[in-house]
XYZ file of C-alpha atoms in Angstrom:
87
model
C -1.281 -79.782 -111.940
C -1.162 -79.838 -115.963
C -3.795 -77.011 -116.499
C -1.813 -75.372 -113.617
C 1.609 -75.761 -115.504
C 0.329 -74.766 -118.721
C -0.940 -71.329 -117.598
C 2.504 -70.884 -116.186
C 3.870 -71.515 -119.320
C 1.538 -68.925 -120.745
C 2.744 -65.849 -121.986
C 0.874 -62.982 -120.037
C 1.100 -60.236 -122.615
C 4.517 -59.811 -121.895
C 3.760 -57.987 -118.616
C 6.799 -58.391 -115.867
C 6.359 -59.590 -112.853
C 9.856 -58.590 -111.443
C 7.894 -55.175 -109.866
C 4.276 -56.854 -109.135
C 4.661 -56.428 -105.595
C 5.427 -52.702 -105.362
C 2.897 -51.899 -107.742
C 0.438 -53.907 -105.274
C 2.136 -51.741 -102.824
C 1.073 -48.712 -104.091
C -2.159 -49.074 -105.197
C -3.152 -50.188 -101.756
C -1.292 -46.856 -100.245
C -3.586 -44.636 -103.128
C -6.907 -47.036 -102.385
C -5.982 -46.029 -98.635
C -5.239 -41.924 -99.335
C -8.723 -41.722 -101.434
C -10.678 -43.192 -98.772
C -9.082 -41.145 -96.181
C -9.635 -37.790 -98.342
C -13.456 -38.905 -98.704
C -14.220 -39.829 -94.968
C -12.277 -36.231 -94.110
C -15.102 -34.649 -96.707
C -17.964 -36.671 -95.036
C -16.686 -35.293 -91.548
C -16.598 -31.477 -92.893
C -19.526 -31.691 -94.682
C -21.361 -33.280 -91.983
C -19.996 -30.672 -89.566
C -20.460 -27.623 -91.809
C -24.210 -29.534 -91.760
C -24.359 -28.942 -88.008
C -23.269 -26.191 -87.354
C -25.446 -24.152 -89.939
C -28.585 -25.865 -88.356
C -27.159 -25.015 -85.111
C -26.546 -21.037 -86.019
C -29.499 -21.157 -88.432
C -31.432 -21.780 -84.699
C -30.776 -19.815 -82.444
C -30.606 -17.064 -85.362
C -34.174 -17.486 -86.173
C -35.104 -17.623 -82.329
C -33.148 -14.182 -81.266
C -34.517 -12.119 -84.740
C -37.907 -11.014 -83.715
C -38.844 -7.979 -85.957
C -40.206 -4.739 -84.005
C -43.581 -4.025 -84.501
C -43.260 -1.297 -86.924
C -45.474 2.454 -85.914
C -47.954 1.666 -89.305
C -48.643 -1.399 -88.226
C -52.491 -0.614 -86.802
C -53.074 0.342 -90.545
C -52.067 -3.740 -91.674
C -54.525 -6.649 -92.007
C -53.528 -7.789 -88.743
C -54.971 -4.346 -86.967
C -58.230 -5.605 -88.280
C -58.332 -8.951 -86.146
C -59.421 -8.918 -82.116
C -56.293 -11.328 -81.592
C -53.890 -9.101 -82.566
C -54.265 -6.957 -79.910
C -53.671 -9.836 -77.445
C -50.383 -11.071 -78.775
C -49.145 -8.846 -75.824
C -46.172 -6.992 -78.661
């Protein structure tokens, strides 16, 4: 108990303890709002990534280039397998 009494008698740098509880609750609220903002950013990034993957996959599966009239002069025209593709 002597140590506790000595610590209580020590001057804590002149800091007032009158509004200590209010300061603690303000700090807790600020931490909660910053964490909520972090979660919201995480959800937004995940949603954007998922949307991009879906759009990219659908876009890639629907995007087929029409064969050009000049394709007979290309490198693929020399291969007999090019005629078996069915395009």
